[in-house]
Coordinates of C-alpha atoms and ligand atoms in Angstrom, one line a residue:
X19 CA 46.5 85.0 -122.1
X20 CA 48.9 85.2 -119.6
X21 CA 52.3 87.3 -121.3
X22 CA 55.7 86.8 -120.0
X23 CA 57.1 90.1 -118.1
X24 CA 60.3 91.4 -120.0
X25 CA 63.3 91.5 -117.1
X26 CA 65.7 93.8 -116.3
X27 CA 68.5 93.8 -118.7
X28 CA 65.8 93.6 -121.8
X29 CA 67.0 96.2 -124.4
X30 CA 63.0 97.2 -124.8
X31 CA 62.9 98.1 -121.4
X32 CA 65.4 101.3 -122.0
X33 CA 63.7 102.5 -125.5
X34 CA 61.1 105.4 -125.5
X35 CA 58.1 103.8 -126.5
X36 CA 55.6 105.1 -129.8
X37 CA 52.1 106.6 -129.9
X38 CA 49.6 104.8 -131.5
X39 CA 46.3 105.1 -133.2
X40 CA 43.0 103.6 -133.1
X41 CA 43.9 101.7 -136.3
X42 CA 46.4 99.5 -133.8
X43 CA 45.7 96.4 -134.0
X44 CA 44.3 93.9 -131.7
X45 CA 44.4 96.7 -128.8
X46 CA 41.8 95.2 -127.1
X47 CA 43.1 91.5 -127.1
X48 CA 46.6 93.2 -125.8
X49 CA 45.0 95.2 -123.2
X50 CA 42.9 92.3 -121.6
X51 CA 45.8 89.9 -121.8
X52 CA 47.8 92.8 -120.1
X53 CA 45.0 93.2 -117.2
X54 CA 45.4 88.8 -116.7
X55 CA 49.5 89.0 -116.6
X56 CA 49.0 92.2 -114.3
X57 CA 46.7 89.9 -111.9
X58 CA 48.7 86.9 -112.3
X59 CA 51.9 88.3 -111.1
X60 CA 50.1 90.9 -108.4
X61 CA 50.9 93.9 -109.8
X62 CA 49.5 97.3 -109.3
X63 CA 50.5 98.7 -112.7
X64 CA 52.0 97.2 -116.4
X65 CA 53.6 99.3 -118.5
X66 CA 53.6 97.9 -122.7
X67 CA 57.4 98.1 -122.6
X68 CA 56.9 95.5 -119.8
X69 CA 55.8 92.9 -122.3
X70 CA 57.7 93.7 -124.9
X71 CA 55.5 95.8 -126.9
X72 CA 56.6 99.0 -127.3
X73 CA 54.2 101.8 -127.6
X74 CA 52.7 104.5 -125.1
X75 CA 50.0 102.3 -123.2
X76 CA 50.1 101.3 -119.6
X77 CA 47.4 100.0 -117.4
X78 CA 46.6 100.2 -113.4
X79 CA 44.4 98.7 -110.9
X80 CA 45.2 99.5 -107.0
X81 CA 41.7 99.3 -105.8
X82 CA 42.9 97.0 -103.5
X83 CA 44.8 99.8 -101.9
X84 CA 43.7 101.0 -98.9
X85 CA 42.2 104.5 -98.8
X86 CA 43.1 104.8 -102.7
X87 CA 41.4 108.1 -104.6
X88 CA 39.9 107.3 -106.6
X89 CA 37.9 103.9 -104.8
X90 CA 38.0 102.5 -107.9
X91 CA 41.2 103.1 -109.8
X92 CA 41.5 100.8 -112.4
X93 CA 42.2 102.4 -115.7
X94 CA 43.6 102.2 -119.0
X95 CA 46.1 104.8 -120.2
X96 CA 46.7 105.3 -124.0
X97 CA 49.3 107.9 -125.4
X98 CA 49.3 109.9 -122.2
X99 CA 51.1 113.2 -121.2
X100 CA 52.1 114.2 -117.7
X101 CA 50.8 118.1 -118.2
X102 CA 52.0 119.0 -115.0
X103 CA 53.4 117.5 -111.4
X104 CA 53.0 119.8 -108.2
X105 CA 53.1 119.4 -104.5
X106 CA 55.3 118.1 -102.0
X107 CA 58.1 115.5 -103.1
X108 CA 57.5 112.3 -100.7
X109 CA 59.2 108.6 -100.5
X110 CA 57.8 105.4 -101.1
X111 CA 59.5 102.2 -101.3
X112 CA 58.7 100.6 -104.9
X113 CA 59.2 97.3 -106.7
X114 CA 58.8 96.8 -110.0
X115 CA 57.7 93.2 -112.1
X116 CA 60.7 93.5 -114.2
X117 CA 63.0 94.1 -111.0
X118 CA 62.0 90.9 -109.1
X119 CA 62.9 91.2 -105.3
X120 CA 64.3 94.7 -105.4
X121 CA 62.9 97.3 -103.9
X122 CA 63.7 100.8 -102.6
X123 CA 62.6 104.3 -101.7
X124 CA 61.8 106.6 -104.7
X125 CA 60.7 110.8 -104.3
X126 CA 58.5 111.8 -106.3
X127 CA 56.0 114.7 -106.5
X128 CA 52.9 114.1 -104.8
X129 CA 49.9 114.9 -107.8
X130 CA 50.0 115.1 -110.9
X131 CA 47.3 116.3 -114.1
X132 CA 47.4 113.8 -117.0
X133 CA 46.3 113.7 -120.4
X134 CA 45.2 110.2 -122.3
X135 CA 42.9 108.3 -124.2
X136 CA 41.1 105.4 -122.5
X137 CA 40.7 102.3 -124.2
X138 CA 37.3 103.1 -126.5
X139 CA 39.1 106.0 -127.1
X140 CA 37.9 108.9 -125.1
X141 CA 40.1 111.5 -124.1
X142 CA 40.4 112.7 -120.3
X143 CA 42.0 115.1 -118.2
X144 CA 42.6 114.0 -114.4
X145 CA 44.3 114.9 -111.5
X146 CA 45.4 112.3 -109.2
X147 CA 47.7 112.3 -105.7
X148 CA 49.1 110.2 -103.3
X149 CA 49.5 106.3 -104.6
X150 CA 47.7 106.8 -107.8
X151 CA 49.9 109.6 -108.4
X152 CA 53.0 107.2 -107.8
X153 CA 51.7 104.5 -109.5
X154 CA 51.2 106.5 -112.5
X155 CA 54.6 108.4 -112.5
X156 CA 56.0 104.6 -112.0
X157 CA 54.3 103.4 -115.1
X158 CA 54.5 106.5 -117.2
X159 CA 58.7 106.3 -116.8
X160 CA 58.5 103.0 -118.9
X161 CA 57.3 104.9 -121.5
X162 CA 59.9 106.9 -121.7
X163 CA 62.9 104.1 -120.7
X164 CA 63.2 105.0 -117.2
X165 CA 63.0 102.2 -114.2
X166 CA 62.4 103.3 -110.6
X167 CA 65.9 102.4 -110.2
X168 CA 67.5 105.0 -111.8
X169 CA 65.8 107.4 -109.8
X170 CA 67.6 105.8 -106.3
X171 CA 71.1 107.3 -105.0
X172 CA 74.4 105.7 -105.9
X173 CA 75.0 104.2 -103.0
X174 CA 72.0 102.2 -102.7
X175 CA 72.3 101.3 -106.7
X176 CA 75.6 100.2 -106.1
X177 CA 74.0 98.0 -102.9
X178 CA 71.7 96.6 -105.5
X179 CA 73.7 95.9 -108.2
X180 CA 74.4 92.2 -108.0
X181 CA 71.2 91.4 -107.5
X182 CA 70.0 93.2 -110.9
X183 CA 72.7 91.7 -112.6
X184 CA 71.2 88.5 -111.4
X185 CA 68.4 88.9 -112.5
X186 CA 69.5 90.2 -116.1
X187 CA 70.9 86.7 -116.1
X188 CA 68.3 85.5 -114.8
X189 CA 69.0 84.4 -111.4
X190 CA 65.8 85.3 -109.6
X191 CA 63.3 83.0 -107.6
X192 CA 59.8 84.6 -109.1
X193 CA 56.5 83.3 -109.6
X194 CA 55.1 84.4 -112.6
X195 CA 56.6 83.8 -116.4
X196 CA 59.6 86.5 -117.5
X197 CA 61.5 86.7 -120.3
X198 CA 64.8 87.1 -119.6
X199 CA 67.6 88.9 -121.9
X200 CA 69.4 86.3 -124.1
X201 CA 72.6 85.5 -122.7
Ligands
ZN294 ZN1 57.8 98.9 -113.2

């Protein structure tokens, strides 16, 4: 089932999402109808928060990327914990589903060592770098309330102002369904 993505503006968006247990219910229903609104709208990554549900689970899939490491990274990341982020700080320009046509260069370390359960429940440890570093720290932020464009200067946030606020009221030309704050 395809969800509609919570917009900019939506108060969920900004609260630090909960851990949750393998008692949770219906995990697996909410996971695969994250993976079909992830697909439907193009995405790379969908953070809970994004749908409205908030708790600590987000999901990827860049394997289209080219040169991506892993080939195949599609994965499902329950209750994680950035353990540590290392190298060299690079820029990449990023969008985000709940920020419809808005995009602009973040910095953000370049690899990163994550902790998480997968969706039957077994824990890992990885490392990952480049994109599926990014798209990681991207996702993970919605955990914790944070949108890529807090993490932009002033100037360009003030640039892109009126077009968030327009799309807070939801004055946005976009494809897929969103669910836009109540006016
Ligand atoms: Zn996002």
């Amino acid at each position: 089932m395809i969800l509609p993505i919570y917009a900019y503006g939506q108060p969920v968006l900004r609260k630090k999402a909960a851990s949750i247990d393998a008692e949770y219910p219906q995990l697996k229903a909410l996971i695969d109808n994250m993976f079909e609104t992830m697909y439907d709208s193009n995405g790379i990554g969908l953070a809970a928060p994004q749908i409205g549900v908030s708790i600590r689970l987000f999901i990827v899939d860049g394997s289209e990327i080219e040169n991506i490491k892993p080939k195949k990274f599609k994965e499902v990341f329950i209750n994680p914990i950035i353990e540590d982020e290392f190298g060299t700080e690079w820029e990449f320009e990023e969008g985000c589903l709940s920020i419809p046509d808005v995009r602009a260069h973040v910095k953000r370390k370049g690899e990163l060592t994550i902790r998480y359960f997968d969706q039957n429940w077994n824990e890992h440890v990885k490392t990952f770098n480049g994109m599926a570093a990014r798209i990681i720290q991207h996702e993970y932020d919605h955990l914790e309330g944070i949108l890529f464009t807090d993490r932009i200067g002033p100037l360009k946030r003030n640039m892109l102002k009126r077009r968030m606020d327009g799309i807070t009221q939801g004055r946005v030309n976009v494809d897929y369904k969103m669910k836009f704050p109540k006016k």
